[in-house]
Structures are given as C-alpha cells and as structure tokens.
Coordinates of C-alpha atoms and ligand atoms in Angstrom, one line a residue:
M296 CA 0.0 0.0 0.0
R297 CA 1.2 3.5 -0.8
A298 CA -0.7 6.3 0.8
E299 CA -2.9 8.4 -1.4
I300 CA -2.0 12.1 -1.2
V301 CA -4.9 14.6 -1.2
K302 CA -3.9 18.3 -1.4
M303 CA -5.9 21.2 0.0
S304 CA -5.6 24.4 2.0
A305 CA -7.5 25.6 5.0
E306 CA -8.8 28.5 2.8
H307 CA -10.1 26.1 0.2
L308 CA -11.4 23.0 1.9
N309 CA -12.3 20.2 -0.4
M310 CA -15.3 18.8 1.6
E311 CA -15.9 15.9 -0.7
E312 CA -12.3 14.6 -0.1
I313 CA -12.7 15.3 3.7
Q314 CA -15.9 13.3 3.7
R315 CA -14.1 10.4 1.9
A316 CA -11.2 10.6 4.4
G317 CA -13.8 10.6 7.2
R318 CA -15.3 7.4 5.8
I319 CA -11.8 5.8 5.7
L320 CA -11.4 6.6 9.4
K321 CA -14.9 5.3 10.3
E322 CA -14.1 2.0 8.5
G323 CA -11.0 1.5 10.5
G324 CA -8.3 3.0 8.2
L325 CA -5.6 5.5 8.9
V326 CA -5.4 9.1 7.6
A327 CA -2.6 11.6 8.3
F328 CA -3.7 15.2 8.4
P329 CA -2.3 18.7 9.2
T330 CA -2.9 20.4 12.5
E331 CA -1.5 23.7 13.7
T332 CA 1.2 21.9 15.8
V333 CA 2.5 19.0 13.7
Y334 CA 0.9 16.4 11.3
G335 CA -1.2 13.8 13.1
L336 CA -1.7 10.1 12.3
G337 CA -5.5 9.7 12.6
G338 CA -7.5 6.7 13.5
N339 CA -11.0 6.2 15.1
A340 CA -10.3 6.8 18.8
L341 CA -13.3 4.7 19.9
D342 CA -12.2 1.6 17.9
S343 CA -9.5 -0.4 19.6
R344 CA -8.4 -2.0 16.3
S345 CA -7.7 1.4 14.8
S346 CA -5.5 2.3 17.8
I347 CA -3.6 -1.0 17.5
K348 CA -3.0 -0.1 13.8
I349 CA -1.6 3.3 14.8
Y350 CA 0.9 1.8 17.2
A351 CA 1.9 -0.7 14.6
A352 CA 2.3 1.9 11.8
K353 CA 4.5 4.1 14.0
G354 CA 6.4 1.3 15.7
R355 CA 5.2 3.0 19.0
P356 CA 5.4 1.2 22.3
S357 CA 1.9 0.2 23.3
D358 CA 2.2 1.8 26.8
N359 CA 2.5 5.3 25.2
P360 CA -1.1 6.7 25.0
L361 CA -2.7 8.5 22.1
I362 CA -4.2 12.0 22.2
V363 CA -7.9 12.0 21.3
H364 CA -8.9 15.0 19.0
I365 CA -12.3 16.5 19.1
A366 CA -13.8 19.4 17.1
D367 CA -16.9 20.2 19.2
I368 CA -16.6 21.1 22.9
E369 CA -19.9 19.3 23.6
K370 CA -18.2 16.0 22.7
L371 CA -15.8 16.3 25.6
S372 CA -18.4 15.0 28.2
E373 CA -18.9 11.8 26.2
I374 CA -15.3 10.7 26.7
V375 CA -14.4 12.1 30.2
T376 CA -16.1 11.5 33.5
E377 CA -15.4 15.0 35.1
I378 CA -14.2 18.3 33.9
P379 CA -12.7 20.4 36.7
E380 CA -13.6 24.1 36.8
K381 CA -9.9 25.1 36.1
A382 CA -9.9 22.9 32.9
K383 CA -13.1 24.7 31.7
I384 CA -11.3 28.1 32.2
L385 CA -8.2 26.9 30.3
A386 CA -10.4 25.4 27.5
E387 CA -12.2 28.7 27.3
K388 CA -8.9 30.5 26.8
Y389 CA -6.9 28.2 24.6
W390 CA -9.3 25.8 22.8
P391 CA -9.3 25.4 19.9
G392 CA -5.5 25.4 20.0
P393 CA -2.2 23.8 20.8
L394 CA -3.2 22.5 24.3
T395 CA -4.0 19.0 25.4
M396 CA -5.7 18.2 28.7
I397 CA -5.9 14.9 30.6
F398 CA -9.0 13.7 32.4
P399 CA -10.4 10.5 33.8
K400 CA -11.9 8.6 30.8
T401 CA -15.4 7.1 30.3
D402 CA -15.9 3.5 29.2
I403 CA -16.4 4.3 25.5
V404 CA -12.7 5.1 25.2
P405 CA -10.9 1.8 24.8
R406 CA -7.7 1.1 26.8
E407 CA -5.9 0.4 23.6
T408 CA -6.2 4.2 22.8
T409 CA -5.0 5.2 26.3
G410 CA -2.1 2.8 26.6
G411 CA -3.9 1.0 29.3
L412 CA -4.5 4.1 31.5
D413 CA -7.8 5.2 33.1
S414 CA -7.3 8.7 31.9
V415 CA -7.5 10.2 28.4
A416 CA -5.7 13.1 26.8
V417 CA -7.9 15.4 24.7
R418 CA -7.2 18.2 22.3
F419 CA -9.4 20.5 20.2
P420 CA -7.2 21.6 17.3
S421 CA -7.7 25.0 15.6
D422 CA -6.7 23.8 12.1
R423 CA -9.8 23.9 9.9
I424 CA -8.8 20.8 7.9
A425 CA -8.3 18.9 11.1
Q426 CA -11.6 20.1 12.5
E427 CA -13.7 19.1 9.5
L428 CA -12.0 15.7 9.2
I429 CA -12.7 15.0 12.9
R430 CA -16.3 15.9 12.4
A431 CA -16.5 13.7 9.2
A432 CA -15.0 10.8 11.2
G433 CA -17.7 10.9 13.9
G434 CA -16.1 13.3 16.4
F435 CA -13.2 11.4 18.0
V436 CA -9.9 10.9 16.2
A437 CA -6.8 9.5 18.0
A438 CA -3.8 11.2 16.5
P439 CA -0.2 10.9 17.6
S440 CA 2.4 12.8 15.6
A441 CA 2.6 11.1 12.1
N442 CA 6.3 10.1 12.4
T443 CA 8.0 6.7 12.9
S444 CA 8.4 6.4 16.7
G445 CA 11.7 8.1 17.7
R446 CA 12.0 10.3 14.7
P447 CA 11.4 14.1 14.6
S448 CA 7.7 15.0 14.3
P449 CA 6.5 15.9 10.8
T450 CA 5.8 19.5 9.9
M451 CA 5.0 18.8 6.2
A452 CA 3.3 16.0 4.2
D453 CA 6.7 14.9 2.7
H454 CA 7.9 14.0 6.2
V455 CA 4.8 11.8 6.7
M456 CA 5.3 10.1 3.3
E457 CA 9.0 9.5 4.2
D458 CA 8.1 7.7 7.5
L459 CA 4.6 6.2 7.0
G460 CA 3.9 6.2 3.2
D461 CA 3.7 2.4 3.1
A462 CA 1.7 2.0 6.3
I463 CA -1.4 4.2 5.9
D464 CA -4.3 4.9 3.6
M465 CA -4.2 8.6 3.0
I466 CA -2.3 11.8 3.7
I467 CA -4.1 15.1 3.5
D468 CA -1.4 17.6 2.4
G469 CA -2.3 21.0 3.8
G470 CA 1.1 22.5 3.4
Q471 CA 3.6 23.4 6.2
V472 CA 2.1 23.5 9.7
G473 CA 2.1 26.8 11.6
I474 CA 3.7 26.1 15.0
G475 CA 5.9 23.1 14.4
L476 CA 6.0 21.9 18.1
E477 CA 3.6 19.4 19.6
S478 CA 0.9 20.6 22.0
T479 CA 1.3 21.5 25.7
I480 CA 0.0 18.7 27.8
V481 CA -1.7 19.6 31.2
D482 CA -2.9 16.8 33.5
F483 CA -6.1 17.5 35.4
T484 CA -6.3 14.2 37.2
E485 CA -4.5 15.6 40.2
E486 CA -5.5 18.3 42.7
I487 CA -3.1 20.9 41.2
P488 CA -2.8 20.8 37.4
V489 CA 0.6 19.5 36.1
V490 CA 2.3 20.3 32.8
L491 CA 3.5 17.0 31.4
R492 CA 4.9 18.4 28.2
P493 CA 5.9 22.0 27.5
G494 CA 4.5 23.5 24.2
Y495 CA 3.5 26.6 22.5
V496 CA 1.1 27.5 25.4
S497 CA 3.8 28.2 28.0
L498 CA 3.8 27.5 31.8
D499 CA 3.6 31.2 32.4
M500 CA 0.6 31.6 30.1
I501 CA -1.2 28.8 32.0
R502 CA -0.2 30.2 35.4
E503 CA -1.6 33.6 34.4
V504 CA -5.0 31.9 33.9
L505 CA -5.0 29.3 36.7
G506 CA -2.6 30.4 39.3
D507 CA -1.1 27.3 40.9
V508 CA 0.3 24.9 38.2
R509 CA 3.2 22.5 38.6
M510 CA 5.8 21.2 36.0
D511 CA 6.1 17.4 36.1
K512 CA 9.2 16.5 38.1
G513 CA 10.3 14.0 35.5
L514 CA 10.7 16.9 33.0
L515 CA 12.9 19.0 35.2
I516 CA 15.3 16.3 36.5
T517 CA 17.5 14.3 34.2
D518 CA 17.9 11.6 36.8
S519 CA 16.5 8.6 35.0
S520 CA 15.0 7.1 38.3
V521 CA 12.4 9.9 38.2
R522 CA 9.9 8.9 35.6
P523 CA 7.9 11.5 33.7
K524 CA 4.2 11.1 34.1
A525 CA 3.5 11.2 30.4
P526 CA 4.7 7.7 29.3
G527 CA 5.9 9.1 26.0
M528 CA 8.3 11.6 27.6
K529 CA 10.6 8.8 28.9
Y530 CA 11.5 7.6 25.4
R531 CA 14.5 8.9 23.3
H532 CA 12.9 11.0 20.6
Y533 CA 13.5 13.3 17.7
A534 CA 17.1 12.1 17.2
P535 CA 18.8 12.7 13.9
Q536 CA 21.0 9.8 12.7
A537 CA 24.3 11.7 13.4
D538 CA 25.2 12.4 17.0
L539 CA 23.9 15.8 18.2
T540 CA 25.5 18.0 20.9
I541 CA 24.1 21.3 22.1
V542 CA 26.6 24.0 22.9
E543 CA 25.3 26.6 25.4
G544 CA 26.7 29.8 26.8
E545 CA 27.7 33.3 25.8
M546 CA 27.2 33.7 22.0
D547 CA 30.8 34.4 21.0
A548 CA 32.1 31.5 23.0
V549 CA 29.5 29.2 21.5
V550 CA 30.5 30.2 18.0
R551 CA 34.2 29.8 18.8
V552 CA 33.8 26.3 20.3
I553 CA 31.5 25.0 17.5
N554 CA 34.1 26.3 15.0
E555 CA 36.8 24.4 16.8
F556 CA 34.8 21.2 16.5
A557 CA 34.3 21.9 12.8
A558 CA 38.0 22.5 12.2
E559 CA 39.0 19.4 14.1
A560 CA 36.6 17.3 11.9
A561 CA 37.8 19.0 8.7
A562 CA 41.4 18.1 9.6
Q563 CA 40.4 14.5 9.7
G564 CA 38.5 14.7 6.4
R565 CA 35.1 14.8 8.0
Q566 CA 32.3 17.3 8.0
V567 CA 30.1 18.4 10.9
G568 CA 26.5 19.8 10.8
I569 CA 25.8 23.1 12.5
I570 CA 22.5 24.4 13.7
A571 CA 22.8 28.2 13.7
T572 CA 20.5 31.2 13.5
D573 CA 20.0 33.9 10.9
E574 CA 22.2 36.1 13.2
T575 CA 25.1 33.6 13.4
R576 CA 25.1 31.5 10.2
D577 CA 27.8 33.6 8.6
K578 CA 30.1 33.1 11.5
Y579 CA 30.6 29.4 10.7
P580 CA 33.1 29.0 7.8
L581 CA 33.2 25.2 7.9
G582 CA 30.7 22.4 7.9
V583 CA 27.1 22.1 6.7
V584 CA 25.4 25.1 8.3
K585 CA 21.7 25.4 8.6
S586 CA 19.8 28.3 10.1
I587 CA 16.9 27.3 12.2
G588 CA 15.4 30.8 12.3
S589 CA 15.9 34.2 13.9
R590 CA 16.5 34.9 17.6
E591 CA 14.4 38.0 17.0
D592 CA 11.5 35.7 16.2
E593 CA 11.4 32.7 18.5
D594 CA 8.4 31.2 16.7
S595 CA 10.5 30.8 13.6
I596 CA 12.9 28.6 15.7
G597 CA 10.1 26.4 16.9
H598 CA 8.7 26.3 13.4
H599 CA 11.9 24.9 11.8
L600 CA 13.3 22.7 14.6
F601 CA 12.0 19.3 13.4
E602 CA 12.6 20.2 9.7
V603 CA 16.2 21.0 10.3
L604 CA 16.8 17.8 12.3
R605 CA 15.3 15.8 9.5
E606 CA 17.3 17.6 6.8
F607 CA 20.5 16.5 8.5
D608 CA 19.6 12.9 7.8
H609 CA 20.0 13.6 4.1
C610 CA 23.5 15.2 4.6
Q611 CA 26.8 13.4 5.1
V612 CA 27.8 14.7 8.4
S613 CA 29.7 12.9 11.2
A614 CA 28.3 14.9 14.0
I615 CA 25.9 17.8 14.6
Y616 CA 26.5 20.8 16.9
S617 CA 23.6 23.1 17.8
E618 CA 23.4 26.4 19.5
A619 CA 21.0 26.5 22.5
F620 CA 17.6 28.3 22.3
F621 CA 16.5 29.3 25.7
T622 CA 14.2 31.9 24.3
P623 CA 11.8 33.8 26.6
R624 CA 8.4 32.3 25.7
I625 CA 8.6 29.0 24.0
G626 CA 12.3 28.2 24.9
Q627 CA 11.2 25.6 27.4
A628 CA 9.3 23.7 24.6
I629 CA 12.1 24.1 22.1
M630 CA 14.8 23.0 24.5
N631 CA 12.7 20.0 25.7
R632 CA 12.7 18.7 22.1
L633 CA 16.3 19.6 21.3
L634 CA 17.7 18.1 24.5
K635 CA 15.8 14.8 23.8
A636 CA 17.2 14.8 20.3
A637 CA 20.7 15.2 21.7
G638 CA 20.2 12.5 24.3
H639 CA 20.7 15.4 26.8
K640 CA 24.3 16.0 25.6
I641 CA 24.9 19.7 26.3
I642 CA 28.2 21.5 26.8
S643 CA 28.4 24.8 28.7
V644 CA 31.1 27.2 27.5
S645 CA 32.3 30.6 28.6
Ligands
LIG772 P1 2.1 12.4 20.6 O1 0.9 11.5 20.4 O2 3.3 11.9 19.8 O3 1.9 13.8 20.5 O4 2.5 12.1 22.1 C1 1.4 12.2 23.0 C2 2.0 12.4 24.4 O5 0.9 12.5 25.3 C3 2.9 11.2 24.9 O6 4.0 11.7 25.5 C4 1.9 10.5 25.8 O7 2.7 9.7 26.7 C5 1.1 11.6 26.4 N1 -0.2 11.1 26.9 C6 -1.2 10.8 26.2 N2 -2.3 10.4 27.0 C7 -1.8 10.5 28.2 C8 -2.4 10.2 29.5 N3 -3.6 9.7 29.6 N4 -1.7 10.4 30.6 C9 -0.4 10.8 30.5 N5 0.2 11.1 29.3 C10 -0.5 11.0 28.2
LIG773 MG1 5.1 12.1 18.9

C-alpha cells in the first residue's frame, strides 16, 4: 500500500475529499492530516483496532497513550467523567488550539487508545482541515504525531510520506504547519494541574489563567529514576542519525567552540553539521550550516526545529552541533525537544 495524497488548503477546503477521508477513518483506516502543531496520524479513537493499527504503523510502544482529538466542545463529556472548573477556564482561553488536557476517561474510550490508562488526553485543534476531518469521522480521532516512533515530528506532508507512506491509507497535504512543536499537555487528574509536556502554550501563560500549576518533576530532573508522568516523555525521541551535541553559553564562546569542533573534523577529512540562526550563520566558515530561524522571532525557531533535524539525515555529516535556544516564551518547549534529540548532551562554554 502506498498512501494516497490529497492536497488542500484551509482556505479552500475540499469537503468531498474530507468526507471520503472521514469514511476511511470510520471504516478503521488511517489518515494523516495537518494540525496547527504537527501532522497527526489519525484513526478512530473509539475503535480499539484502529488504535492498535496506529501503534503498529508508528512502531510506537503500546504503553504510550494517544491523544484524542475533538472538534466540538460538547463531545468532551462523552469521553471524560469529570471536567474540573480550572480545565473549563483553560479550555475557554486556549481551545481550539495547541493545548492537550488529561481527564479520567469514560468506558467508551478503549484502553488500547489510552495505553492501558484510566485517563484520556484530549485536544481540540484549531486547524480547519483537522476540525472538518474529525467531524466527518464521527467526532473522536486518535492522532499521535505522524512520524515513525523516535524520529522528529512531521511538519509537512513529505515528512509523513517518508516515514509512513507504506503503512497508511491517505495523507491530507495542507502544506507546512504553523507552530511546528507538539501541544502543551496539562494533567487535570491531580489536585493541582501539572504540565507533562511543554509546548506553545507556556507554563507562564497557564499560570496567568489558573494560578497554581506544577511542572512534572520527571521533566525537570535528568535523573532517570524519576519517571515523567506522560509515558511518552521517557522515550528517546526526535534524534537525527548523526550524534547531536548542544553548545550553550555566551554567544561568541558558543560560535568559537563549534568552529573548533568543525576545524577538528575537517582536519580529519570529516564534516560536521551546525544548527545556527540567521544572526550567526555567517560566523561558521566550515561544515554544513543550517539556520533554524531568527533569535528576533522565537516562533521561527520552533517552526523549523524538526525540519532542520530531518534535513541532516540527508546530509553526510559525522556529528551535529547546535546552539541552544532558551528563548523567553517557548524556549522551554524548544529545548525540551532539542535536549531529547541530543540525548541530553549539552556542553556549557564561557
Ligand atoms: P504524541 O501523540 O506523539 O503527540 O504524544 C502524546 C504524548 O501524550 C505522549 O508523551 C503520551 O505519553 C502523552 N499522553 C497521552 N495520553 C496520556 C495520559 N492519559 N496520561 C499521561 N500522558 C499521556
Ligand atoms: Mg510524537
């Protein structure tokens, strides 16, 4: 099977094709589709066989639960047993959008979808193609990121084709996604809400609305005995094939040290990859240099992160060195992904 590609844009929805994609999902097939965060691999969330197929297509461990996507707020009460007041406030502010919330699940959600857990993660995406597809599919679409497990998340249809082209029925190509980082996950099954995965909606933005919010301990500590609460956060993820190291510190020192690594490699007849920014790209005379975006526009860095990591898999580089991006608003989300991609290898320089 080679996935069929259907192109459309959010401005010009092709409702006939969306209805057809919806039928594929209802009949137990898999359809990848754009969302504002990354491309999702959709299956019917209420059908255990569809969820099993999703795990198989991605090669995803079966204890790593799927996010259920809805496109009408009224549908929420069908799949969750209680919605705390604070969750309603957050939904009011950030749904539809790049925010996932976790609640106790009702019986209609199969355990195959939730990785065996009694809770379910739910998101209401803002992308119009995603919304119409979810409605056409009956209202509940399980959709993890549409990449092979462990690889960078897909931000365009080509990435999905590269990873899953032979394993799924259809890919809706809606062009490049807007944000490029997966949703923020907030767990509402505990007294105080807990952020299990940082995303475009930052911890500060959530605190501003809810007051007391915690960050999952497993995210803050690199000690492997402290397990993150989101099962998926414990897995190595996003890694390019070449070894990636982050170099952090004062900008001039970072550039100098990365250039030393590049010179060392060149002397041995090898080439390194360098993840730079628009502001620094010209300061690296050696190696394969890619700009991830501008430090003046942190969204551009989030937007290109996974694309750049994937691009290096098509380059002959022996190692990759990246600048660090602790930017003010979404730096936490960017660095969470980059650190995972680097297996937490980070060098501090001064
Ligand atoms: P992805 O589907 O690739 O965006 O990843 C979804 C993330 O949400 C993974 O890290 C999952 O472990 C996490 N997740 C989904 N459902 C739950 C849940 N019920 N409890 C905790 N984490 C969850
Ligand atoms: Mg993923």
